[in-house]
Amino acid sequence: MKLLNPGPVSMTDRVRRALASDDVCHREPEFSALMERVRGRIAAIYGEPGFRPVLLGGSGTSAVEAMLTLVSPAKKALVVANGVYGERMAAMLRAQNKPHEVVASAAWTNAMDLAGVEKALASGTYGHVLAVHHETTTGRLNDIAALGALCKRFDVPMLLDAVSSFAGEEIRMVDWNIEALAATANKCVHGAPGVSFVLAREEALARPGFATSVYLDLVRHANEQKKGSAPFTLPTHVMAAFDEALAELAEEGGWKKRHETYKARSTRVRNVLAELGIHLLLDRDDAYGSTLTSFRLPEGKTYEALHARLKSDGFVIYAGQGKFDGAIFRIAVMGDLSTADIDRLAASLRGALG
Ligand SMILES: *Cc1c(COP(=O)(O)O)cnc(C)c1O
């Protein structure tokens, strides 16, 4: 089966084999060495000095939630939302009892409301700006460079949900005023689900955090990992697979090469569907990132029928979330997919929608 949902993604045999590697205790020196290697490989993807990866057991959401323990309850946070994942960060701050405001776009199909962000930053005092890089709800790649320029101007650090963009899109930590970002093993890095991470400024991890949970206390994880330890059991085999996936990513040419590969695959998928008269959800082709495209379901087709038809050909596509449930379908192109797989997908889409 080939997974065309936005994570988990199809793994290579090399990564899958690592899941069956030898048993290791998470408190033994060989696991410390593995974690150190993984952290080094993560830091090398964008290669900006001054940032440290902190590894966590759990899906991408756990990394986002752990990252938000850097938010102080003494200052308001500003959440920029144009989809499910921006709204989810606001829900996390609510759960952590931290004051915040949300600048939501008028519609999820819109870009971030940067004018609204500017107005808020100009009139209030905020401790952090929270944003989503690739908003997987629609497939829009948010303009984090422009948001980062505002953050710089008003001297407010940014916390970024980069779960579905890390290793697949350009990310500039310093230029965009990013204090920390959250990401996962099982999207653009092509690892197995179960490990996620936060990449944070050294100084942010050196300060006391504002954790409201014992398990997702980011600063505690960072301190223990600095000593080569981990506060709780980590998914050891998933970590070994993550290490292989990171090695494979570097050998294949890093995030830039992966970005080009995804772009070529997405362009192919969009062209096939355009020929079939299927419309994009977003108004412009260039609003999308490289990893995923959202399409409007054509008249007379249900998502369930389309999904079942493609699944019978060996492909799992993805439904709309929230407001788009039943109105759209999404095709992600991350993971181990060959040119022949994409050819088969094109044929399957023509069969299902032609
Ligand atoms: C996938 C994703 C997440 C995390 O989802 P999990 O199900 O916890 O892995 C968070 N943010 C974005 C933008 C995502 O695409």
mmCIF file of C-alpha atoms and ligand atoms in Angstrom:
data_model
loop_
_atom_site.group_PDB
_atom_site.id
_atom_site.type_symbol
_atom_site.label_atom_id
_atom_site.label_comp_id
_atom_site.label_asym_id
_atom_site.label_seq_id
_atom_site.Cartn_x
_atom_site.Cartn_y
_atom_site.Cartn_z
ATOM 1 C CA MET A 1 0.000 0.000 0.000
ATOM 2 C CA LYS A 2 1.278 3.500 -0.817
ATOM 3 C CA LEU A 3 0.274 6.200 1.638
ATOM 4 C CA LEU A 4 -0.720 9.542 0.111
ATOM 5 C CA ASN A 5 -2.016 10.932 3.398
ATOM 6 C CA PRO A 6 0.027 13.619 5.201
ATOM 7 C CA GLY A 7 1.809 11.207 7.526
ATOM 8 C CA PRO A 8 2.594 8.548 8.327
ATOM 9 C CA VAL A 9 4.260 8.056 4.954
ATOM 10 C CA SER A 10 5.466 4.981 3.071
ATOM 11 C CA MET A 11 8.894 3.952 4.293
ATOM 12 C CA THR A 12 11.835 2.522 2.372
ATOM 13 C CA ASP A 13 12.882 -1.050 3.127
ATOM 14 C CA ARG A 14 16.059 0.285 4.710
ATOM 15 C CA VAL A 15 14.051 2.291 7.268
ATOM 16 C CA ARG A 16 11.590 -0.574 7.814
ATOM 17 C CA ARG A 17 14.452 -2.990 8.498
ATOM 18 C CA ALA A 18 15.741 -0.686 11.254
ATOM 19 C CA LEU A 19 12.447 -1.247 13.086
ATOM 20 C CA ALA A 20 13.548 -4.857 13.533
ATOM 21 C CA SER A 21 17.000 -3.906 14.843
ATOM 22 C CA ASP A 22 18.363 -5.293 18.105
ATOM 23 C CA ASP A 23 16.629 -4.500 21.398
ATOM 24 C CA VAL A 24 18.262 -1.725 23.368
ATOM 25 C CA CYS A 25 17.535 -0.129 26.731
ATOM 26 C CA HIS A 26 16.894 3.602 26.545
ATOM 27 C CA ARG A 27 19.210 4.123 29.551
ATOM 28 C CA GLU A 28 22.255 2.378 28.004
ATOM 29 C CA PRO A 29 25.193 4.205 26.405
ATOM 30 C CA GLU A 30 24.435 2.767 22.946
ATOM 31 C CA PHE A 31 21.022 4.462 23.011
ATOM 32 C CA SER A 32 22.590 7.747 24.200
ATOM 33 C CA ALA A 33 24.920 7.517 21.218
ATOM 34 C CA LEU A 34 21.974 6.848 18.895
ATOM 35 C CA MET A 35 20.094 9.875 20.264
ATOM 36 C CA GLU A 36 23.150 12.061 19.902
ATOM 37 C CA ARG A 37 23.592 10.948 16.296
ATOM 38 C CA VAL A 38 19.917 11.630 15.566
ATOM 39 C CA ARG A 39 20.137 15.107 17.103
ATOM 40 C CA GLY A 40 23.254 15.848 15.044
ATOM 41 C CA ARG A 41 21.541 14.755 11.850
ATOM 42 C CA ILE A 42 18.433 16.861 12.591
ATOM 43 C CA ALA A 43 20.534 19.946 13.310
ATOM 44 C CA ALA A 44 22.482 19.404 10.075
ATOM 45 C CA ILE A 45 19.379 19.518 7.826
ATOM 46 C CA TYR A 46 19.199 23.325 7.848
ATOM 47 C CA GLY A 47 22.563 23.704 9.572
ATOM 48 C CA GLU A 48 21.933 26.940 11.462
ATOM 49 C CA PRO A 49 24.094 27.162 14.594
ATOM 50 C CA GLY A 50 22.635 27.994 18.021
ATOM 51 C CA PHE A 51 19.669 25.615 17.869
ATOM 52 C CA ARG A 52 19.342 22.271 19.642
ATOM 53 C CA PRO A 53 16.950 19.402 18.832
ATOM 54 C CA VAL A 54 15.030 17.831 21.709
ATOM 55 C CA LEU A 55 13.651 14.349 20.973
ATOM 56 C CA LEU A 56 10.250 13.235 22.208
ATOM 57 C CA GLY A 57 8.211 10.059 22.096
ATOM 58 C CA GLY A 58 4.851 10.786 20.487
ATOM 59 C CA SER A 59 3.330 12.102 17.260
ATOM 60 C CA GLY A 60 3.839 15.622 15.901
ATOM 61 C CA THR A 61 1.153 17.013 18.181
ATOM 62 C CA SER A 62 3.213 16.089 21.244
ATOM 63 C CA ALA A 63 6.145 18.106 19.887
ATOM 64 C CA VAL A 64 3.877 21.106 19.257
ATOM 65 C CA GLU A 65 2.416 20.822 22.753
ATOM 66 C CA ALA A 66 5.882 20.472 24.321
ATOM 67 C CA MET A 67 7.093 23.500 22.340
ATOM 68 C CA LEU A 68 4.250 25.573 23.779
ATOM 69 C CA THR A 69 5.649 25.012 27.283
ATOM 70 C CA LEU A 70 8.088 27.788 26.277
ATOM 71 C CA VAL A 71 5.117 30.200 26.358
ATOM 72 C CA SER A 72 4.969 32.193 29.577
ATOM 73 C CA PRO A 73 1.609 32.650 31.309
ATOM 74 C CA ALA A 74 2.761 36.155 32.243
ATOM 75 C CA LYS A 75 2.562 37.426 28.651
ATOM 76 C CA LYS A 76 -0.069 37.111 25.953
ATOM 77 C CA ALA A 77 0.691 34.884 22.970
ATOM 78 C CA LEU A 78 -0.559 35.670 19.465
ATOM 79 C CA VAL A 79 -1.776 32.673 17.460
ATOM 80 C CA VAL A 80 -2.051 33.042 13.678
ATOM 81 C CA ALA A 81 -4.632 30.591 12.348
ATOM 82 C CA ASN A 82 -5.895 29.610 8.913
ATOM 83 C CA GLY A 83 -6.722 25.972 9.487
ATOM 84 C CA VAL A 84 -7.027 23.071 11.905
ATOM 85 C CA TYR A 85 -3.426 23.231 13.139
ATOM 86 C CA GLY A 86 -3.406 26.923 14.040
ATOM 87 C CA GLU A 87 -6.672 26.416 15.908
ATOM 88 C CA ARG A 88 -5.157 23.381 17.654
ATOM 89 C CA MET A 89 -2.329 25.518 19.071
ATOM 90 C CA ALA A 90 -4.928 27.921 20.475
ATOM 91 C CA ALA A 91 -6.669 24.910 22.059
ATOM 92 C CA MET A 92 -3.339 23.842 23.601
ATOM 93 C CA LEU A 93 -2.816 27.297 25.126
ATOM 94 C CA ARG A 94 -6.357 27.123 26.502
ATOM 95 C CA ALA A 95 -5.533 23.736 28.033
ATOM 96 C CA GLN A 96 -2.304 25.184 29.481
ATOM 97 C CA ASN A 97 -4.264 28.156 30.851
ATOM 98 C CA LYS A 98 -2.104 30.685 29.062
ATOM 99 C CA PRO A 99 -3.461 34.033 27.859
ATOM 100 C CA HIS A 100 -3.593 34.381 24.090
ATOM 101 C CA GLU A 101 -5.336 35.998 21.157
ATOM 102 C CA VAL A 102 -6.057 34.414 17.803
ATOM 103 C CA VAL A 103 -5.724 36.253 14.506
ATOM 104 C CA ALA A 104 -7.845 33.989 12.325
ATOM 105 C CA SER A 105 -8.226 34.434 8.591
ATOM 106 C CA ALA A 106 -11.785 35.113 7.389
ATOM 107 C CA ALA A 107 -11.722 31.725 5.620
ATOM 108 C CA TRP A 108 -9.371 28.768 5.883
ATOM 109 C CA THR A 109 -8.722 29.102 2.165
ATOM 110 C CA ASN A 110 -7.216 32.556 2.821
ATOM 111 C CA ALA A 111 -3.594 33.360 3.546
ATOM 112 C CA MET A 112 -2.591 34.358 7.085
ATOM 113 C CA ASP A 113 -4.077 37.724 8.080
ATOM 114 C CA LEU A 114 -0.774 39.607 8.244
ATOM 115 C CA ALA A 115 -2.511 42.991 8.466
ATOM 116 C CA GLY A 116 -4.336 41.697 11.530
ATOM 117 C CA VAL A 117 -1.068 40.427 12.998
ATOM 118 C CA GLU A 118 0.613 43.783 12.406
ATOM 119 C CA LYS A 119 -2.272 45.641 14.036
ATOM 120 C CA ALA A 120 -2.151 43.362 17.088
ATOM 121 C CA LEU A 121 1.630 43.554 17.463
ATOM 122 C CA ALA A 122 1.548 47.344 17.116
ATOM 123 C CA SER A 123 -1.062 47.793 19.827
ATOM 124 C CA GLY A 124 -0.255 45.104 22.408
ATOM 125 C CA THR A 125 2.561 43.326 24.198
ATOM 126 C CA TYR A 126 3.079 39.697 23.267
ATOM 127 C CA GLY A 127 5.549 37.090 24.466
ATOM 128 C CA HIS A 128 5.389 34.903 21.355
ATOM 129 C CA VAL A 129 3.815 34.638 17.936
ATOM 130 C CA LEU A 130 2.618 31.114 17.074
ATOM 131 C CA ALA A 131 2.158 30.032 13.474
ATOM 132 C CA VAL A 132 1.873 27.027 11.175
ATOM 133 C CA HIS A 133 4.298 26.759 8.269
ATOM 134 C CA HIS A 134 2.548 24.304 5.962
ATOM 135 C CA GLU A 135 -1.147 24.361 6.936
ATOM 136 C CA THR A 136 -2.001 20.766 6.070
ATOM 137 C CA THR A 137 -5.743 21.501 6.282
ATOM 138 C CA THR A 138 -5.578 23.172 2.855
ATOM 139 C CA GLY A 139 -2.019 22.587 1.676
ATOM 140 C CA ARG A 140 -1.154 26.270 1.857
ATOM 141 C CA LEU A 141 2.462 27.129 2.546
ATOM 142 C CA ASN A 142 2.134 30.152 4.822
ATOM 143 C CA ASP A 143 4.408 33.130 4.188
ATOM 144 C CA ILE A 144 6.573 32.722 7.287
ATOM 145 C CA ALA A 145 9.246 35.035 5.854
ATOM 146 C CA ALA A 146 6.725 37.907 5.906
ATOM 147 C CA LEU A 147 5.448 36.939 9.362
ATOM 148 C CA GLY A 148 9.059 36.681 10.571
ATOM 149 C CA ALA A 149 9.772 40.208 9.331
ATOM 150 C CA LEU A 150 6.875 41.462 11.495
ATOM 151 C CA CYS A 151 8.169 39.447 14.457
ATOM 152 C CA LYS A 152 11.600 41.028 13.993
ATOM 153 C CA ARG A 153 10.156 44.533 13.713
ATOM 154 C CA PHE A 154 8.206 44.138 16.952
ATOM 155 C CA ASP A 155 10.890 41.996 18.578
ATOM 156 C CA VAL A 156 8.611 39.030 19.339
ATOM 157 C CA PRO A 157 10.008 35.491 18.946
ATOM 158 C CA MET A 158 8.113 32.975 16.811
ATOM 159 C CA LEU A 159 7.147 29.394 17.630
ATOM 160 C CA LEU A 160 6.455 27.445 14.447
ATOM 161 C CA ASP A 161 4.499 24.276 13.752
ATOM 162 C CA ALA A 162 6.726 22.917 10.979
ATOM 163 C CA VAL A 163 5.427 19.357 11.325
ATOM 164 C CA SER A 164 4.562 18.913 7.652
ATOM 165 C CA SER A 165 7.285 21.145 6.174
ATOM 166 C CA PHE A 166 10.484 20.287 8.050
ATOM 167 C CA ALA A 167 12.927 18.695 5.572
ATOM 168 C CA GLY A 168 10.600 19.435 2.634
ATOM 169 C CA GLU A 169 10.516 23.244 2.461
ATOM 170 C CA GLU A 170 12.948 26.090 3.020
ATOM 171 C CA ILE A 171 13.175 27.156 6.674
ATOM 172 C CA ARG A 172 15.296 30.057 7.954
ATOM 173 C CA MET A 173 15.460 30.001 11.720
ATOM 174 C CA VAL A 174 17.345 33.249 12.337
ATOM 175 C CA ASP A 175 15.975 35.327 9.445
ATOM 176 C CA TRP A 176 12.388 34.463 10.380
ATOM 177 C CA ASN A 177 12.912 35.121 14.107
ATOM 178 C CA ILE A 178 12.112 31.526 15.053
ATOM 179 C CA GLU A 179 12.791 30.615 18.664
ATOM 180 C CA ALA A 180 11.642 27.024 18.227
ATOM 181 C CA LEU A 181 9.874 24.784 15.771
ATOM 182 C CA ALA A 182 8.123 21.449 16.167
ATOM 183 C CA ALA A 183 8.385 18.571 13.686
ATOM 184 C CA THR A 184 8.085 14.807 13.404
ATOM 185 C CA ALA A 185 9.928 11.725 12.157
ATOM 186 C CA ASN A 186 7.130 10.450 9.950
ATOM 187 C CA LYS A 187 6.391 13.177 7.416
ATOM 188 C CA CYS A 188 9.099 14.732 5.200
ATOM 189 C CA VAL A 189 11.896 12.782 6.950
ATOM 190 C CA HIS A 190 10.217 9.431 6.045
ATOM 191 C CA GLY A 191 10.693 7.749 9.429
ATOM 192 C CA ALA A 192 8.193 5.621 11.335
ATOM 193 C CA PRO A 193 5.512 7.264 13.500
ATOM 194 C CA GLY A 194 6.293 7.558 17.213
ATOM 195 C CA VAL A 195 9.127 10.072 17.513
ATOM 196 C CA SER A 196 8.882 13.844 17.184
ATOM 197 C CA PHE A 197 11.145 16.720 18.107
ATOM 198 C CA VAL A 198 11.482 20.402 18.878
ATOM 199 C CA LEU A 199 14.379 22.388 17.429
ATOM 200 C CA ALA A 200 14.921 25.325 19.774
ATOM 201 C CA ARG A 201 17.351 28.128 20.458
ATOM 202 C CA GLU A 202 19.936 27.154 23.072
ATOM 203 C CA GLU A 203 18.998 30.232 25.148
ATOM 204 C CA ALA A 204 15.308 29.326 25.175
ATOM 205 C CA LEU A 205 16.167 25.864 26.533
ATOM 206 C CA ALA A 206 18.496 27.364 29.153
ATOM 207 C CA ARG A 207 15.647 29.349 30.732
ATOM 208 C CA PRO A 208 13.073 27.732 33.009
ATOM 209 C CA GLY A 209 10.064 26.597 30.981
ATOM 210 C CA PHE A 210 6.364 26.932 31.788
ATOM 211 C CA ALA A 211 5.284 23.318 31.619
ATOM 212 C CA THR A 212 1.788 22.416 32.730
ATOM 213 C CA SER A 213 2.377 18.694 32.221
ATOM 214 C CA VAL A 214 5.035 16.371 33.593
ATOM 215 C CA TYR A 215 5.418 14.334 30.415
ATOM 216 C CA LEU A 216 5.771 17.185 27.905
ATOM 217 C CA ASP A 217 8.136 19.396 29.907
ATOM 218 C CA LEU A 218 10.428 20.469 27.051
ATOM 219 C CA VAL A 219 13.162 22.028 29.187
ATOM 220 C CA ARG A 220 13.354 18.924 31.361
ATOM 221 C CA HIS A 221 13.724 16.702 28.279
ATOM 222 C CA ALA A 222 16.410 19.060 26.946
ATOM 223 C CA ASN A 223 18.374 19.004 30.210
ATOM 224 C CA GLU A 224 18.245 15.219 30.527
ATOM 225 C CA GLN A 225 19.227 14.721 26.889
ATOM 226 C CA LYS A 226 22.178 17.054 27.361
ATOM 227 C CA LYS A 227 23.450 14.543 29.926
ATOM 228 C CA GLY A 228 22.863 11.677 27.487
ATOM 229 C CA SER A 229 19.772 10.533 29.319
ATOM 230 C CA ALA A 230 15.997 10.644 28.868
ATOM 231 C CA PRO A 231 13.347 11.149 31.556
ATOM 232 C CA PHE A 232 10.993 8.481 30.169
ATOM 233 C CA THR A 233 11.099 5.437 27.899
ATOM 234 C CA LEU A 234 11.522 6.355 24.257
ATOM 235 C CA PRO A 235 10.343 4.183 21.345
ATOM 236 C CA THR A 236 13.797 2.693 20.794
ATOM 237 C CA HIS A 237 13.136 0.886 17.501
ATOM 238 C CA VAL A 238 11.331 3.891 16.042
ATOM 239 C CA MET A 239 14.373 5.979 16.991
ATOM 240 C CA ALA A 240 16.654 3.542 15.135
ATOM 241 C CA ALA A 241 14.409 3.837 12.067
ATOM 242 C CA PHE A 242 14.460 7.633 12.382
ATOM 243 C CA ASP A 243 18.271 7.521 12.367
ATOM 244 C CA GLU A 244 18.228 5.518 9.106
ATOM 245 C CA ALA A 245 15.662 7.870 7.555
ATOM 246 C CA LEU A 246 17.804 10.883 8.469
ATOM 247 C CA ALA A 247 20.893 9.205 7.003
ATOM 248 C CA GLU A 248 18.973 8.439 3.819
ATOM 249 C CA LEU A 249 17.750 12.046 3.599
ATOM 250 C CA ALA A 250 21.327 13.366 3.846
ATOM 251 C CA GLU A 251 22.636 10.841 1.308
ATOM 252 C CA GLU A 252 19.891 11.772 -1.146
ATOM 253 C CA GLY A 253 20.806 15.459 -1.072
ATOM 254 C CA GLY A 254 18.997 16.896 1.960
ATOM 255 C CA TRP A 255 15.861 19.026 2.117
ATOM 256 C CA LYS A 256 16.500 20.813 -1.199
ATOM 257 C CA LYS A 257 16.537 17.616 -3.211
ATOM 258 C CA ARG A 258 13.514 16.311 -1.351
ATOM 259 C CA HIS A 259 11.682 19.580 -2.009
ATOM 260 C CA GLU A 260 12.382 19.272 -5.746
ATOM 261 C CA THR A 261 11.190 15.664 -5.772
ATOM 262 C CA TYR A 262 7.947 16.526 -3.989
ATOM 263 C CA LYS A 263 7.367 19.493 -6.285
ATOM 264 C CA ALA A 264 7.749 17.339 -9.383
ATOM 265 C CA ARG A 265 5.342 14.723 -7.966
ATOM 266 C CA SER A 266 2.753 17.342 -6.924
ATOM 267 C CA THR A 267 2.930 19.064 -10.305
ATOM 268 C CA ARG A 268 2.283 15.745 -12.009
ATOM 269 C CA VAL A 269 -0.725 15.010 -9.769
ATOM 270 C CA ARG A 270 -2.149 18.525 -10.277
ATOM 271 C CA ASN A 271 -1.733 18.273 -14.052
ATOM 272 C CA VAL A 272 -3.524 14.920 -14.218
ATOM 273 C CA LEU A 273 -6.425 16.207 -12.117
ATOM 274 C CA ALA A 274 -6.615 19.487 -14.065
ATOM 275 C CA GLU A 275 -6.976 17.440 -17.274
ATOM 276 C CA LEU A 276 -9.887 15.653 -15.605
ATOM 277 C CA GLY A 277 -11.553 18.978 -14.777
ATOM 278 C CA ILE A 278 -10.948 18.728 -11.026
ATOM 279 C CA HIS A 279 -10.481 22.101 -9.300
ATOM 280 C CA LEU A 280 -7.942 23.062 -6.696
ATOM 281 C CA LEU A 281 -9.311 24.156 -3.304
ATOM 282 C CA LEU A 282 -6.994 27.168 -3.133
ATOM 283 C CA ASP A 283 -7.307 29.887 -5.760
ATOM 284 C CA ARG A 284 -3.703 29.762 -6.902
ATOM 285 C CA ASP A 285 -1.401 26.935 -7.748
ATOM 286 C CA ASP A 286 1.558 28.746 -6.153
ATOM 287 C CA ALA A 287 -0.235 29.050 -2.796
ATOM 288 C CA TYR A 288 0.533 25.380 -2.179
ATOM 289 C CA GLY A 289 3.635 23.900 -0.672
ATOM 290 C CA SER A 290 5.377 20.989 -2.322
ATOM 291 C CA THR A 291 4.029 18.172 -0.151
ATOM 292 C CA LEU A 292 0.234 18.149 -0.482
ATOM 293 C CA THR A 293 -2.568 19.408 -2.721
ATOM 294 C CA SER A 294 -6.254 19.818 -1.838
ATOM 295 C CA PHE A 295 -8.891 19.339 -4.532
ATOM 296 C CA ARG A 296 -12.613 20.011 -4.617
ATOM 297 C CA LEU A 297 -14.676 16.837 -4.944
ATOM 298 C CA PRO A 298 -16.488 16.948 -8.278
ATOM 299 C CA GLU A 299 -20.282 16.962 -8.465
ATOM 300 C CA GLY A 300 -21.722 13.483 -7.957
ATOM 301 C CA LYS A 301 -18.621 11.907 -6.375
ATOM 302 C CA THR A 302 -18.416 11.095 -2.688
ATOM 303 C CA TYR A 303 -15.113 11.051 -0.871
ATOM 304 C CA GLU A 304 -15.826 7.517 0.345
ATOM 305 C CA ALA A 305 -16.261 6.177 -3.191
ATOM 306 C CA LEU A 306 -13.123 7.902 -4.464
ATOM 307 C CA HIS A 307 -11.119 6.709 -1.479
ATOM 308 C CA ALA A 308 -12.308 3.113 -1.914
ATOM 309 C CA ARG A 309 -11.544 3.097 -5.635
ATOM 310 C CA LEU A 310 -7.986 4.416 -5.135
ATOM 311 C CA LYS A 311 -7.419 2.078 -2.211
ATOM 312 C CA SER A 312 -8.291 -0.886 -4.387
ATOM 313 C CA ASP A 313 -5.445 0.275 -6.657
ATOM 314 C CA GLY A 314 -3.056 0.462 -3.681
ATOM 315 C CA PHE A 315 -3.232 4.160 -2.737
ATOM 316 C CA VAL A 316 -4.552 5.780 0.440
ATOM 317 C CA ILE A 317 -5.715 9.371 -0.095
ATOM 318 C CA TYR A 318 -6.932 11.748 2.602
ATOM 319 C CA ALA A 319 -10.265 13.379 3.431
ATOM 320 C CA GLY A 320 -10.968 17.004 4.268
ATOM 321 C CA GLN A 321 -10.791 18.002 7.933
ATOM 322 C CA GLY A 322 -13.148 20.238 9.888
ATOM 323 C CA LYS A 323 -15.057 22.589 7.593
ATOM 324 C CA PHE A 324 -13.871 20.721 4.485
ATOM 325 C CA ASP A 325 -15.123 17.289 5.511
ATOM 326 C CA GLY A 326 -17.019 15.835 2.540
ATOM 327 C CA ALA A 327 -16.118 18.724 0.222
ATOM 328 C CA ILE A 328 -12.508 18.043 -0.677
ATOM 329 C CA PHE A 329 -9.859 15.349 -0.978
ATOM 330 C CA ARG A 330 -6.131 15.685 -0.433
ATOM 331 C CA ILE A 331 -3.155 13.989 -2.007
ATOM 332 C CA ALA A 332 0.210 14.117 -0.266
ATOM 333 C CA VAL A 333 3.371 13.018 -2.064
ATOM 334 C CA MET A 334 5.804 12.486 0.820
ATOM 335 C CA GLY A 335 7.421 9.127 1.444
ATOM 336 C CA ASP A 336 8.964 6.369 -0.617
ATOM 337 C CA LEU A 337 7.271 6.681 -4.018
ATOM 338 C CA SER A 338 8.888 5.730 -7.329
ATOM 339 C CA THR A 339 8.191 7.253 -10.731
ATOM 340 C CA ALA A 340 6.331 4.022 -11.527
ATOM 341 C CA ASP A 341 4.149 4.543 -8.440
ATOM 342 C CA ILE A 342 3.257 8.034 -9.651
ATOM 343 C CA ASP A 343 2.478 6.633 -13.106
ATOM 344 C CA ARG A 344 0.154 4.057 -11.524
ATOM 345 C CA LEU A 345 -1.445 6.802 -9.430
ATOM 346 C CA ALA A 346 -2.085 8.883 -12.551
ATOM 347 C CA ALA A 347 -3.772 5.893 -14.191
ATOM 348 C CA SER A 348 -5.806 5.187 -11.052
ATOM 349 C CA LEU A 349 -6.998 8.817 -10.845
ATOM 350 C CA ARG A 350 -7.975 8.765 -14.528
ATOM 351 C CA GLY A 351 -9.908 5.555 -13.944
ATOM 352 C CA ALA A 352 -11.678 6.925 -10.891
ATOM 353 C CA LEU A 353 -12.474 10.434 -12.110
ATOM 354 C CA GLY A 354 -12.301 10.280 -15.919
HETATM 355 C C1 LIG B 1 0.557 16.158 10.925
HETATM 356 C C2 LIG B 1 0.561 17.526 11.511
HETATM 357 C C3 LIG B 1 0.637 17.724 12.897
HETATM 358 C C4 LIG B 1 0.698 16.606 13.905
HETATM 359 O O1 LIG B 1 -0.238 15.628 13.758
HETATM 360 P P1 LIG B 1 -0.021 14.200 14.464
HETATM 361 O O2 LIG B 1 -1.232 13.457 14.088
HETATM 362 O O3 LIG B 1 0.130 14.440 15.903
HETATM 363 O O4 LIG B 1 1.243 13.654 13.872
HETATM 364 C C5 LIG B 1 0.735 19.018 13.365
HETATM 365 N N1 LIG B 1 0.732 20.055 12.524
HETATM 366 C C6 LIG B 1 0.665 19.916 11.187
HETATM 367 C C7 LIG B 1 0.700 21.128 10.323
HETATM 368 C C8 LIG B 1 0.562 18.628 10.642
HETATM 369 O O5 LIG B 1 0.488 18.478 9.314
#
